[in-house]
Amino acid sequence: MPDIEIDMYESLPVPFGLVRFGVAPDHPEVKNCIQTFSAVATSPTFTFIGNAPIGDAPGHLTLSSLLPHYDASLFTYGASKDRKLGIPGEDLTNVISARAFVGWYNGLPEYADLDPNLEEGEIATVIGQGNVALDVARILLSPLANLRQTDIAEHAVEALSKNKVKHVQIVGRRGPLQAPYTIKEIREMISLPSVAFGPLPSGLLPDHPKKLPRQLKRIAEILQKGSTTKVEDADKSWELKYMMSPVAFNAAKDDSSRLNSVTFDQTVFVETSHNPSSPPEEELNRIRGLRVRSTGKQITVPTSLAFRSVGYVSEPLPGLLEAGIPFDTKRGIIPTDVHGRVLPVNSDTAESGGSGQTVGIPGGGGWGGDGGEKPIGEEEAKESGAVPGFYCAGWVKTGPTGVIASTMADAFGTADAIICDRQRKSTSLSRTIKGGWEEVRKEAKSRGIRTTDWNDWERIDAYERDRGREKGKERVKCRSVKEMLDVIGA
């Protein structure tokens, strides 16, 4: 819509958030969406404002100085913290957040100094069985020569060159058909060159996997087939452990700060009965949703390194509540209707559905998207109790679930709702002339904030690519915000 101007605020000097700092470096194909994002940035009605964190600390822009200058505000700042287990020993040396480890090897400035000790021993334990958990295991086990060709951070290459980990155990509290990993990730792990996959114990998979829903059947077949590299012939190996729930990280007897082992409760399914005539989708959901309980028995496994990978969580931005924007701390989301309109936290219609981004839309007013379900209009929005002018998309709306494609689809849906409200002259959108970034820029200047624009990013991008060519890789990322700003002479 040509009469809508969009300003995007990003906490770091560079764009692309989770795509740049969260996608595994050996998955360059997943980052192809950057081309689409870059095309958007060429629009004359789009403005990128980097190095503009939102908050009340020095060097931050406050929400109260930003929101009055926009007709609509869209919150898409993701899930910035990892979920903790809340068990004894979680603060021991070498008990590491998977989010921090991923940020470290991807060059996220926040974790540039993480310095994980990969020389402590040969066994690593990853708690959690999602795709991030598999990413961590794959980075630990992949040939370093392969990783050197990616855009992995140089400090990570240096540390991995000294890596002594030879076996990774990936542990989940439920079974192989309940784990959240995807077929693609499991297949990739099993295909790692010169790395063996430990066979599953008998009884974990059904005797007749062909009767399973298609998705689960493929997972069962891949796990049953295993890898062509035998454990006895491999230098490195990994295994999936199931029906184990962590209860404590244990310190070494000779060093009370150093991890030595992890104790788990052994679990069992609460119920396994099913209706043979259930539709495939219903059966898939039933199997995926099976719950477990403790058997009362425990097992302790030795390890020198442990990664916590049990999900991410969003936090409220400073000033949200004062701006009239609720935050559901229990679910870790800004409550919205299904279309992304922000709702009061106690609304019955709220949905329970990453990059530090807030989008403002100054001025301006067709359905967008791909012809899917149409957004509700003004009257329905009024009935839902939507907070006027505020919208939400991504993990801070849905919770940390899905992949880049599903998150983009969610964003398209919210964009449709904004367009719908604009076209129908919804009272939830102001019709007065707002100044947008041109007004907020004055506040940024008074606070001494040196923001970046798209031209600055292109200079940083060229600098990183030049350094990469010297090493035979796509890019060498800047290690810190200071280095990024130095590149542009800020």
PDB file of N, CA, C and O in Angstrom, residues 29 44 48 57 75 88 107 162 182 225 254 258-259 270 287 295 333 376 384 386 407 438 445 449 457-458 461 473 482:
ATOM      1  N   GLU A  29      20.933 -22.721   3.119  1.00  0.00           N
ATOM      2  CA  GLU A  29      19.710 -22.657   2.317  1.00  0.00           C
ATOM      3  C   GLU A  29      18.552 -22.054   3.112  1.00  0.00           C
ATOM      4  O   GLU A  29      17.639 -21.446   2.545  1.00  0.00           O
ATOM      5  N   PRO A  44      10.960   2.648  -1.062  1.00  0.00           N
ATOM      6  CA  PRO A  44      11.130   4.021  -0.572  1.00  0.00           C
ATOM      7  C   PRO A  44      10.282   4.340   0.652  1.00  0.00           C
ATOM      8  O   PRO A  44      10.508   5.362   1.313  1.00  0.00           O
ATOM      9  N   PHE A  48      14.957   1.340   7.797  1.00  0.00           N
ATOM     10  CA  PHE A  48      15.599   0.484   8.802  1.00  0.00           C
ATOM     11  C   PHE A  48      16.344   1.373   9.793  1.00  0.00           C
ATOM     12  O   PHE A  48      17.148   2.228   9.396  1.00  0.00           O
ATOM     13  N   ALA A  57      17.137   1.899  29.718  1.00  0.00           N
ATOM     14  CA  ALA A  57      18.548   2.008  30.075  1.00  0.00           C
ATOM     15  C   ALA A  57      19.231   3.066  29.204  1.00  0.00           C
ATOM     16  O   ALA A  57      18.721   3.432  28.138  1.00  0.00           O
ATOM     17  N   PHE A  75       4.708  -5.396  17.308  1.00  0.00           N
ATOM     18  CA  PHE A  75       5.776  -5.964  18.130  1.00  0.00           C
ATOM     19  C   PHE A  75       6.163  -7.346  17.589  1.00  0.00           C
ATOM     20  O   PHE A  75       5.330  -8.249  17.523  1.00  0.00           O
ATOM     21  N   PRO A  88      18.715 -28.492  40.807  1.00  0.00           N
ATOM     22  CA  PRO A  88      20.009 -28.247  41.444  1.00  0.00           C
ATOM     23  C   PRO A  88      21.173 -28.414  40.473  1.00  0.00           C
ATOM     24  O   PRO A  88      21.139 -29.271  39.588  1.00  0.00           O
ATOM     25  N   GLY A 107      28.065 -15.887  16.160  1.00  0.00           N
ATOM     26  CA  GLY A 107      28.596 -14.531  16.202  1.00  0.00           C
ATOM     27  C   GLY A 107      27.681 -13.489  16.796  1.00  0.00           C
ATOM     28  O   GLY A 107      27.858 -12.294  16.531  1.00  0.00           O
ATOM     29  N   LYS A 162      39.952 -27.412  19.176  1.00  0.00           N
ATOM     30  CA  LYS A 162      40.468 -28.067  20.376  1.00  0.00           C
ATOM     31  C   LYS A 162      39.419 -28.975  21.028  1.00  0.00           C
ATOM     32  O   LYS A 162      39.631 -29.487  22.122  1.00  0.00           O
ATOM     33  N   THR A 182      12.560 -32.680  13.730  1.00  0.00           N
ATOM     34  CA  THR A 182      11.928 -32.897  12.429  1.00  0.00           C
ATOM     35  C   THR A 182      12.642 -34.014  11.669  1.00  0.00           C
ATOM     36  O   THR A 182      13.775 -34.384  11.988  1.00  0.00           O
ATOM     37  N   LYS A 225      16.493 -47.735  10.909  1.00  0.00           N
ATOM     38  CA  LYS A 225      17.559 -47.998   9.944  1.00  0.00           C
ATOM     39  C   LYS A 225      18.917 -47.613  10.488  1.00  0.00           C
ATOM     40  O   LYS A 225      19.920 -48.318  10.290  1.00  0.00           O
ATOM     41  N   ASP A 254      36.099 -33.701  43.406  1.00  0.00           N
ATOM     42  CA  ASP A 254      37.316 -32.930  43.649  1.00  0.00           C
ATOM     43  C   ASP A 254      37.189 -31.462  43.249  1.00  0.00           C
ATOM     44  O   ASP A 254      38.129 -30.685  43.411  1.00  0.00           O
ATOM     45  N   ARG A 258      32.535 -27.891  39.164  1.00  0.00           N
ATOM     46  CA  ARG A 258      32.670 -28.517  37.844  1.00  0.00           C
ATOM     47  C   ARG A 258      31.664 -29.650  37.674  1.00  0.00           C
ATOM     48  O   ARG A 258      31.503 -30.500  38.544  1.00  0.00           O
ATOM     49  N   LEU A 259      30.988 -29.671  36.525  1.00  0.00           N
ATOM     50  CA  LEU A 259      30.012 -30.716  36.217  1.00  0.00           C
ATOM     51  C   LEU A 259      30.687 -32.073  36.055  1.00  0.00           C
ATOM     52  O   LEU A 259      31.740 -32.178  35.439  1.00  0.00           O
ATOM     53  N   VAL A 270       1.716 -42.256  30.804  1.00  0.00           N
ATOM     54  CA  VAL A 270       0.534 -42.315  31.667  1.00  0.00           C
ATOM     55  C   VAL A 270      -0.539 -43.177  31.032  1.00  0.00           C
ATOM     56  O   VAL A 270      -1.207 -43.963  31.690  1.00  0.00           O
ATOM     57  N   ILE A 287      -0.753 -39.363  19.666  1.00  0.00           N
ATOM     58  CA  ILE A 287       0.574 -39.919  19.926  1.00  0.00           C
ATOM     59  C   ILE A 287       1.540 -38.820  20.349  1.00  0.00           C
ATOM     60  O   ILE A 287       2.303 -38.978  21.312  1.00  0.00           O
ATOM     61  N   THR A 295       8.741 -42.980  37.295  1.00  0.00           N
ATOM     62  CA  THR A 295       8.609 -44.347  37.812  1.00  0.00           C
ATOM     63  C   THR A 295       9.119 -44.464  39.242  1.00  0.00           C
ATOM     64  O   THR A 295       8.941 -45.501  39.873  1.00  0.00           O
ATOM     65  N   ILE A 333       3.937 -14.256  26.471  1.00  0.00           N
ATOM     66  CA  ILE A 333       3.494 -13.698  25.191  1.00  0.00           C
ATOM     67  C   ILE A 333       2.747 -12.386  25.426  1.00  0.00           C
ATOM     68  O   ILE A 333       2.280 -12.096  26.530  1.00  0.00           O
ATOM     69  N   ILE A 376     -10.551 -10.307  10.697  1.00  0.00           N
ATOM     70  CA  ILE A 376     -11.801  -9.732  11.142  1.00  0.00           C
ATOM     71  C   ILE A 376     -11.743  -8.227  10.971  1.00  0.00           C
ATOM     72  O   ILE A 376     -10.688  -7.620  10.988  1.00  0.00           O
ATOM     73  N   SER A 384     -13.887  -7.970  20.193  1.00  0.00           N
ATOM     74  CA  SER A 384     -12.822  -8.765  20.801  1.00  0.00           C
ATOM     75  C   SER A 384     -12.069  -7.977  21.863  1.00  0.00           C
ATOM     76  O   SER A 384     -11.274  -8.539  22.602  1.00  0.00           O
ATOM     77  N   ALA A 386      -9.874  -5.432  21.325  1.00  0.00           N
ATOM     78  CA  ALA A 386      -8.497  -5.178  20.912  1.00  0.00           C
ATOM     79  C   ALA A 386      -7.995  -3.850  21.466  1.00  0.00           C
ATOM     80  O   ALA A 386      -8.719  -2.864  21.517  1.00  0.00           O
ATOM     81  N   THR A 407       6.627 -18.799  10.790  1.00  0.00           N
ATOM     82  CA  THR A 407       6.660 -17.482  11.431  1.00  0.00           C
ATOM     83  C   THR A 407       6.386 -16.384  10.412  1.00  0.00           C
ATOM     84  O   THR A 407       5.708 -15.391  10.714  1.00  0.00           O
ATOM     85  N   GLU A 438      11.200  10.533  11.771  1.00  0.00           N
ATOM     86  CA  GLU A 438      11.696  11.914  11.736  1.00  0.00           C
ATOM     87  C   GLU A 438      11.518  12.593  13.094  1.00  0.00           C
ATOM     88  O   GLU A 438      12.330  13.436  13.484  1.00  0.00           O
ATOM     89  N   LYS A 445      18.829  11.375  19.095  1.00  0.00           N
ATOM     90  CA  LYS A 445      19.976  12.292  19.111  1.00  0.00           C
ATOM     91  C   LYS A 445      20.194  12.846  20.506  1.00  0.00           C
ATOM     92  O   LYS A 445      21.340  12.943  20.989  1.00  0.00           O
ATOM     93  N   ILE A 449      22.296   8.356  20.903  1.00  0.00           N
ATOM     94  CA  ILE A 449      22.240   7.047  20.239  1.00  0.00           C
ATOM     95  C   ILE A 449      22.652   7.208  18.775  1.00  0.00           C
ATOM     96  O   ILE A 449      22.030   7.973  18.036  1.00  0.00           O
ATOM     97  N   TRP A 457      24.349  -0.805   6.955  1.00  0.00           N
ATOM     98  CA  TRP A 457      24.377  -2.268   6.917  1.00  0.00           C
ATOM     99  C   TRP A 457      25.109  -2.753   5.674  1.00  0.00           C
ATOM    100  O   TRP A 457      25.900  -3.699   5.749  1.00  0.00           O
ATOM    101  N   GLU A 458      24.880  -2.137   4.547  1.00  0.00           N
ATOM    102  CA  GLU A 458      25.540  -2.573   3.315  1.00  0.00           C
ATOM    103  C   GLU A 458      27.057  -2.419   3.417  1.00  0.00           C
ATOM    104  O   GLU A 458      27.809  -3.227   2.874  1.00  0.00           O
ATOM    105  N   ASP A 461      28.132  -5.275   5.689  1.00  0.00           N
ATOM    106  CA  ASP A 461      28.018  -6.498   4.896  1.00  0.00           C
ATOM    107  C   ASP A 461      29.219  -6.655   3.964  1.00  0.00           C
ATOM    108  O   ASP A 461      29.820  -7.736   3.871  1.00  0.00           O
ATOM    109  N   LYS A 473      35.541 -18.258   2.678  1.00  0.00           N
ATOM    110  CA  LYS A 473      34.181 -18.497   3.171  1.00  0.00           C
ATOM    111  C   LYS A 473      33.303 -17.302   2.827  1.00  0.00           C
ATOM    112  O   LYS A 473      33.791 -16.275   2.326  1.00  0.00           O
ATOM    113  N   LYS A 482      30.695  -2.736  18.839  1.00  0.00           N
ATOM    114  CA  LYS A 482      31.737  -1.731  18.621  1.00  0.00           C
ATOM    115  C   LYS A 482      32.423  -1.933  17.271  1.00  0.00           C
ATOM    116  O   LYS A 482      32.664  -0.966  16.537  1.00  0.00           O
TER     117      LYS A 482
END
